[in-house]
Coordinates of C-alpha atoms in Angstrom, one line a residue:
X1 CA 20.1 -37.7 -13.8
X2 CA 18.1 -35.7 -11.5
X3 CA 14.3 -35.5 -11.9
X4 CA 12.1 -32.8 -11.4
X5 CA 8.0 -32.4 -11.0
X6 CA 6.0 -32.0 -13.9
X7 CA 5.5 -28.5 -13.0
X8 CA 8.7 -27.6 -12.1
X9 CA 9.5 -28.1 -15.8
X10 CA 7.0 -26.8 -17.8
X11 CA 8.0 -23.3 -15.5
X12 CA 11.4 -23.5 -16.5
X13 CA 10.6 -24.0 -20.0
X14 CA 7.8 -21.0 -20.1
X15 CA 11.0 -18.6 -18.3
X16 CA 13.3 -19.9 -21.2
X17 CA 10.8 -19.9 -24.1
X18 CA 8.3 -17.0 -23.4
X19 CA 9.6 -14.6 -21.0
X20 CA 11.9 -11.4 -22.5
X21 CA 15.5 -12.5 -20.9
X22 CA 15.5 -8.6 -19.6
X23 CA 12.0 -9.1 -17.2
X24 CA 13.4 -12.4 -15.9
X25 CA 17.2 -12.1 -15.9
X26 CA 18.8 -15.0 -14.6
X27 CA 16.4 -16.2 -12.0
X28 CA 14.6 -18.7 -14.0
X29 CA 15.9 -21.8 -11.9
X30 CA 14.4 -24.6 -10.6
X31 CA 13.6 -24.3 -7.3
X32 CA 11.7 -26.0 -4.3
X33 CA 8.1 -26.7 -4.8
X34 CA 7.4 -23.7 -1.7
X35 CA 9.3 -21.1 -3.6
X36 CA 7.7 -21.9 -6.7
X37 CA 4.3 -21.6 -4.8
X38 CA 5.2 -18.1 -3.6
X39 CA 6.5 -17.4 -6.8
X40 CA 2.9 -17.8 -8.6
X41 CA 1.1 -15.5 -6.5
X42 CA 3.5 -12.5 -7.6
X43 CA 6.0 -12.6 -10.4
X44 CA 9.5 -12.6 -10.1
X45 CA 11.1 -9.4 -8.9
X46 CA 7.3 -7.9 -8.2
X47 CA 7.7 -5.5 -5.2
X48 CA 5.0 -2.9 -3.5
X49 CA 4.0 0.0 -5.5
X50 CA 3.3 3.8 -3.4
X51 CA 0.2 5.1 -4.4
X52 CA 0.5 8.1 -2.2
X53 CA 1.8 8.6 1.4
X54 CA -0.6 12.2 2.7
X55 CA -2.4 10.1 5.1
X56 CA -2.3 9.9 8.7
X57 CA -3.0 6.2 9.3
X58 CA -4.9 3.8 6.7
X59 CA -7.3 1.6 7.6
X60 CA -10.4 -0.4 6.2
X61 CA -9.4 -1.8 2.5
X62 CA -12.6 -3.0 1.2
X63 CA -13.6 -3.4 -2.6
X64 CA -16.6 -2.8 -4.4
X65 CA -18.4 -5.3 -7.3
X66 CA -16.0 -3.1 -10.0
X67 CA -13.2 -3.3 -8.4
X68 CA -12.8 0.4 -6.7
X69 CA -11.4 0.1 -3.4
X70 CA -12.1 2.0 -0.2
X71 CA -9.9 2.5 2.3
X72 CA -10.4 4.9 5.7
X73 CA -7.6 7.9 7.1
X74 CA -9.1 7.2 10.4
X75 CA -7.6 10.4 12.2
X76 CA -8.2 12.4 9.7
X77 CA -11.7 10.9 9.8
X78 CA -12.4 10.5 6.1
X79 CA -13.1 7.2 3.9
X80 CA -11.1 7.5 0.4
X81 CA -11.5 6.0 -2.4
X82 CA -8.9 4.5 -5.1
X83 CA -10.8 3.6 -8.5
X84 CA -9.9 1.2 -10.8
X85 CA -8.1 4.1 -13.3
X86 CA -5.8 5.1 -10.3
X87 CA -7.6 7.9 -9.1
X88 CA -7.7 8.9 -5.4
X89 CA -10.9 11.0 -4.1
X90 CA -12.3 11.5 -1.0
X91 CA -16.0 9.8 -0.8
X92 CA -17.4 10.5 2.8
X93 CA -16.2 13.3 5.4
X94 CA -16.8 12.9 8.5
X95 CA -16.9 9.4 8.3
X96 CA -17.7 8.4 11.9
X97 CA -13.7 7.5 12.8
X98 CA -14.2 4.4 10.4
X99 CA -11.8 1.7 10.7
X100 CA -12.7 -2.0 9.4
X101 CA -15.4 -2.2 6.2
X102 CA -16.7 -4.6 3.8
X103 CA -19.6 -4.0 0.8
X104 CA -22.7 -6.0 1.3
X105 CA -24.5 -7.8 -1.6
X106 CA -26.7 -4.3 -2.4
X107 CA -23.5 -1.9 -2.9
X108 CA -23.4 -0.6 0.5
X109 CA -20.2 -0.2 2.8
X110 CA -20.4 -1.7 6.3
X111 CA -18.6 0.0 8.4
X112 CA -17.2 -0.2 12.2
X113 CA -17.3 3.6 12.7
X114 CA -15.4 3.7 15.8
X115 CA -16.2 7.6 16.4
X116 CA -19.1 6.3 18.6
X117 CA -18.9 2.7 18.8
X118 CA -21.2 1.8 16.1
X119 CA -21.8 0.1 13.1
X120 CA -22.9 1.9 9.9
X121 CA -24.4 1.1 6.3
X122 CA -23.1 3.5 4.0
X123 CA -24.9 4.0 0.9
X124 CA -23.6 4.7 -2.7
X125 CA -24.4 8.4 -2.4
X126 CA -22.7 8.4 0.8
X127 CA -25.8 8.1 3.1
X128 CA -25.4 6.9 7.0
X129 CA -27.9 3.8 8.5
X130 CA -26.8 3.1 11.8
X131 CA -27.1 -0.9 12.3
X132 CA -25.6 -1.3 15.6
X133 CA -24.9 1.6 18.4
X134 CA -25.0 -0.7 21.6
X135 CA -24.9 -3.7 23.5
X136 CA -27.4 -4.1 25.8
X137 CA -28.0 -0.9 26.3
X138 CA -24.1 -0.4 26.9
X139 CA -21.2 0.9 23.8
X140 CA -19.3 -1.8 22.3
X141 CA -15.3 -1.4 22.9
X142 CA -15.2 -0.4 19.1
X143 CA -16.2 -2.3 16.3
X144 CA -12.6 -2.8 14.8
X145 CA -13.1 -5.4 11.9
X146 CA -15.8 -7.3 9.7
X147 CA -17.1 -9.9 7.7
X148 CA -20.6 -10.6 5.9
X149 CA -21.7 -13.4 5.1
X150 CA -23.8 -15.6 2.3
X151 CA -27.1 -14.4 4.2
X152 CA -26.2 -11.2 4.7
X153 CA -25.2 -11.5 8.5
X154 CA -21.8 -10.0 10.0
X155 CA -19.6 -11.1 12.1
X156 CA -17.3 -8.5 13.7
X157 CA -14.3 -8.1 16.2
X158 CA -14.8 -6.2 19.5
X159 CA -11.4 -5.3 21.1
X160 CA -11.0 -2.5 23.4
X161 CA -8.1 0.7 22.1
X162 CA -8.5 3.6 24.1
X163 CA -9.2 6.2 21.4
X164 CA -8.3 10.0 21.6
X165 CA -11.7 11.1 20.6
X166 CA -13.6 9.3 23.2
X167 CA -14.5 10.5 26.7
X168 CA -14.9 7.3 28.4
X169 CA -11.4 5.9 30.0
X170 CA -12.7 2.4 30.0
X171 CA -14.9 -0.5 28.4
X172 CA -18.4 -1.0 29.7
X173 CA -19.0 -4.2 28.6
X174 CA -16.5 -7.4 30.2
X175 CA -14.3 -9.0 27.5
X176 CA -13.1 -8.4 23.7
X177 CA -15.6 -10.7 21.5
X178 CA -16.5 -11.7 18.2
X179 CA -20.0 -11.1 17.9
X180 CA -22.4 -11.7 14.9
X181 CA -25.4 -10.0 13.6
X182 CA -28.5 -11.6 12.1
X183 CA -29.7 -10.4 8.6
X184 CA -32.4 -7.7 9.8
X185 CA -31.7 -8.1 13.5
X186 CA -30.4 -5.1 15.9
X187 CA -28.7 -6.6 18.6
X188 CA -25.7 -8.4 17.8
X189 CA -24.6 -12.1 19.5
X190 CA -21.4 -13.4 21.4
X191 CA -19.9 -15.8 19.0
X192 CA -16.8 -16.0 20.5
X193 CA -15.7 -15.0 24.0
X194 CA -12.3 -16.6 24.7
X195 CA -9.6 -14.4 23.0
X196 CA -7.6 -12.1 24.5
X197 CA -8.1 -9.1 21.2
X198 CA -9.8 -10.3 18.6
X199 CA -8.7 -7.9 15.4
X200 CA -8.7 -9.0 11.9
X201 CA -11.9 -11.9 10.4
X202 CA -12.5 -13.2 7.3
X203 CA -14.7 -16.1 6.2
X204 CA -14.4 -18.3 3.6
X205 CA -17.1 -18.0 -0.1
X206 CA -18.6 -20.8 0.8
X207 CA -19.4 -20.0 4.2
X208 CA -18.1 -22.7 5.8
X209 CA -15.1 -21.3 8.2
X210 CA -14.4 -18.0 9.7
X211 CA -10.7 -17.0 10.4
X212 CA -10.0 -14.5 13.6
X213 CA -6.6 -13.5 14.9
X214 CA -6.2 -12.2 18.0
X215 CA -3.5 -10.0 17.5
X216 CA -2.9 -9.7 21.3
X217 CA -1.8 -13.6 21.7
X218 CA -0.1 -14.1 18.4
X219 CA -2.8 -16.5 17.0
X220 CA -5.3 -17.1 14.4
X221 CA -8.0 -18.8 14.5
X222 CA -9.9 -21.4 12.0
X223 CA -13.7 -21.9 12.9
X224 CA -16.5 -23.5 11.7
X225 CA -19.4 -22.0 10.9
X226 CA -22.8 -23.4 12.2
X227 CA -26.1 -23.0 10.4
X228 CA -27.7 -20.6 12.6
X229 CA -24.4 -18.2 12.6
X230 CA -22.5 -19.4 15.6
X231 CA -19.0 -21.2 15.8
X232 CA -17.7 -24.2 16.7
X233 CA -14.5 -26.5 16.5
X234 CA -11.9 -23.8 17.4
X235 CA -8.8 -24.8 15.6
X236 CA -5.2 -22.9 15.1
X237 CA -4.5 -21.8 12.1
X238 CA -1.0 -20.5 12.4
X239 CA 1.1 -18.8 15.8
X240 CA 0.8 -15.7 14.3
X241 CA -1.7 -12.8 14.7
X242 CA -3.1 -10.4 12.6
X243 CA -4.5 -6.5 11.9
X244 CA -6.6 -7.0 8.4
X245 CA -6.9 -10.0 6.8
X246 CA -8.3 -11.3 3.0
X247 CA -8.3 -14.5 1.3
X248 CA -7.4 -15.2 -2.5
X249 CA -9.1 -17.8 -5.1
X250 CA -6.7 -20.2 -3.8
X251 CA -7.9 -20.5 -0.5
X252 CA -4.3 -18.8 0.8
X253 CA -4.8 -16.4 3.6
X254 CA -3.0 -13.2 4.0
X255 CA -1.8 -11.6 7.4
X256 CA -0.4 -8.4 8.2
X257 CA 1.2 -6.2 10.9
X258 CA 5.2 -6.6 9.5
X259 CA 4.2 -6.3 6.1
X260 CA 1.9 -9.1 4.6
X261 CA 2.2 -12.7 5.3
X262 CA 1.0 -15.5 3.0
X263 CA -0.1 -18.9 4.6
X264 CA -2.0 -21.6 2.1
X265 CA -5.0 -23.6 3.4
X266 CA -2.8 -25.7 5.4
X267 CA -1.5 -22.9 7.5
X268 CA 1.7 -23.2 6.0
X269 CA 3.7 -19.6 4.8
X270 CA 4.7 -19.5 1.6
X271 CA 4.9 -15.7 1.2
X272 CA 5.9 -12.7 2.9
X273 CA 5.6 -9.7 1.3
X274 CA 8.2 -6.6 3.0
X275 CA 6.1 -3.1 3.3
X276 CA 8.1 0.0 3.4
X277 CA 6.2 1.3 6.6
X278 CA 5.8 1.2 10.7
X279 CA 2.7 -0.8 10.3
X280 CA 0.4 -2.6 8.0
X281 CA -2.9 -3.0 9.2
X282 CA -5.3 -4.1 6.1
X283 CA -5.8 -5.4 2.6
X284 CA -7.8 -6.5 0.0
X285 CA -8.1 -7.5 -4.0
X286 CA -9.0 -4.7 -6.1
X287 CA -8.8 -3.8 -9.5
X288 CA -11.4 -4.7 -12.7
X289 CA -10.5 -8.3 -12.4
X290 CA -9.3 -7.9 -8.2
X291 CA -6.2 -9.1 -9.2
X292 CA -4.2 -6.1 -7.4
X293 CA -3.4 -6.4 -3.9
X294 CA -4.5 -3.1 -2.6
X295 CA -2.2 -2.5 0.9
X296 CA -2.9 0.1 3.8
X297 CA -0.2 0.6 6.3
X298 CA 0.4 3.3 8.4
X299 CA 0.3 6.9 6.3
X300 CA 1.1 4.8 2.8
X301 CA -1.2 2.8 0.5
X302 CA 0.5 0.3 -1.9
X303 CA -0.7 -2.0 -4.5
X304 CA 0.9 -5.3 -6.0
X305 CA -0.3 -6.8 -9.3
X306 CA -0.8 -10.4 -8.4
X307 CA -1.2 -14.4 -10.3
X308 CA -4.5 -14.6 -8.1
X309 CA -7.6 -13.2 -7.3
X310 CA -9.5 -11.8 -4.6
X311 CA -12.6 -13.4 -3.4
X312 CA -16.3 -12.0 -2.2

């Protein structure tokens, strides 16, 4: 007689014993350890949800301590939010072209507003701090994604996309970097110079790695993070690149671009998650216990109750 995993079976039995036959059907099986994996990170038959589609393109998933998430309509140039009842409103218009944003540890939202190449605090109320507007005295490419860390630093993506509303044709500074900015500094640093576009980042709660895809070689990126902010022992992750990106309590990352892709801490996939849309560029956990993946991609916005949980 065949054996299974401990695990495998005490599934099978909770699908026989405590699940209504009409949720689960006839998909309770036994099935390799992968599948099973996938499996517990959504439930069985668990599929994308439309919140609403009257966007232009959707950007910038980031959530708040409560689990309201805020997302941008970058040529529309608003930030929206989604609250955790279901309710859309708009929160700040104009909103400096945002694109990428995260909450630091005080409330605000961080933002790469892309309008002039900046980057923004964003209070509660709605109130605009510029943190960065230059390099050296010259404009970034555009501040496309971010990342803040334990101390309150953030680390950031710097590709260049020629952008309708601009009037420069060009960059003027050489290369697309990942830079990082000191708690209470102005001037952000090179971190890393040697990808081709750098686009979506996310670090780990700890603080210990940073992931960056550059979504122009089909790669991410697994870095360590040094004491005083910069990186080291460039590894890859998986041959696959990335728009937005967000981690669960598991450790698993999440890619997107053709829907959203789910590799575990090994950089193996075990998920991929189809999108009814062109493109899907970003993603987070929201929701009163950020169990909801909240999805932007292209003029829609989905969410998909999950078996995990976000992470700050």
């Amino acid at each position: 007689m065949r054996k299974y995993p401990v695990y495998t079976t005490v599934l099978f039995l909770f699908c026989l014993v405590l699940l209504p036959r009409e949720d689960f059907g006839h998909s309770c099986r036994l099935l390799p350890a992968p599948a099973l994996y996938g499996d517990s990170i959504i439930g069985p038959g668990v599929v994308p949800v439309l919140v609403s589609g009257q966007f232009s393109f959707t950007e910038g998933a980031a959530v708040d301590r409560r689990g309201n998430v805020f997302f941008t309509d970058q040529p529309n140039n608003r930030i929206w939010k989604y609250d955790t009842d279901g309710k859309l409103s708009i929160f700040l218009e104009p909103a400096g072209r945002s694109n990428g944003m995260y909450f630091d540890k005080k409330g605000n939202l961080i933002s790469c507003a892309d309008e002039h190449e900046e980057m923004w605090s964003i209070s509660p109320r709605g109130k605009v701090r510029v943190l960065i507007k230059d390099y050296e005295g010259k404009h970034l490419n555009g501040p496309n994604d971010l990342w803040i860390d334990n101390k309150g630093g953030i680390y950031f993506t710097d590709p260049y996309y020629q952008r309708d509303w601009w009037e420069r044709k060009g960059p003027e500074i050489t290369g697309e970097k990942v830079y990082y900015l000191p708690k209470g500094k102005q001037q952000p640093v090179p971190v890393a110079d040697d990808l081709l576009k750098p686009n979506g980042i996310v670090g780990t709660p700890d603080g210990q790695h940073l992931y960056v895809a550059d979504i122009k070689a089909g790669k991410t990126y697994k870095y360590h993070i040094m004491p005083d902010g910069t990186l080291s022992d460039k590894q890859l992750f998986v041959a696959q690149g990335s728009d937005g990106m967000t981690l669960d309590n598991r450790g698993n990352v999440y890619l997107t671009g053709n829907g959203v892709t789910v590799y575990n801490p090994q950089g193996e996939k075990i998920l991929h998650i189809p999108v009814q849309a062109k493109w899907t560029a970003n993603i987070c956990f929201g929701g009163k216990d950020k169990s909801v993946l909240f999805i932007t991609a292209s003029e829609f916005v989905y969410i998909v109750p999950t078996l995990v949980k976000g992470v700050e």
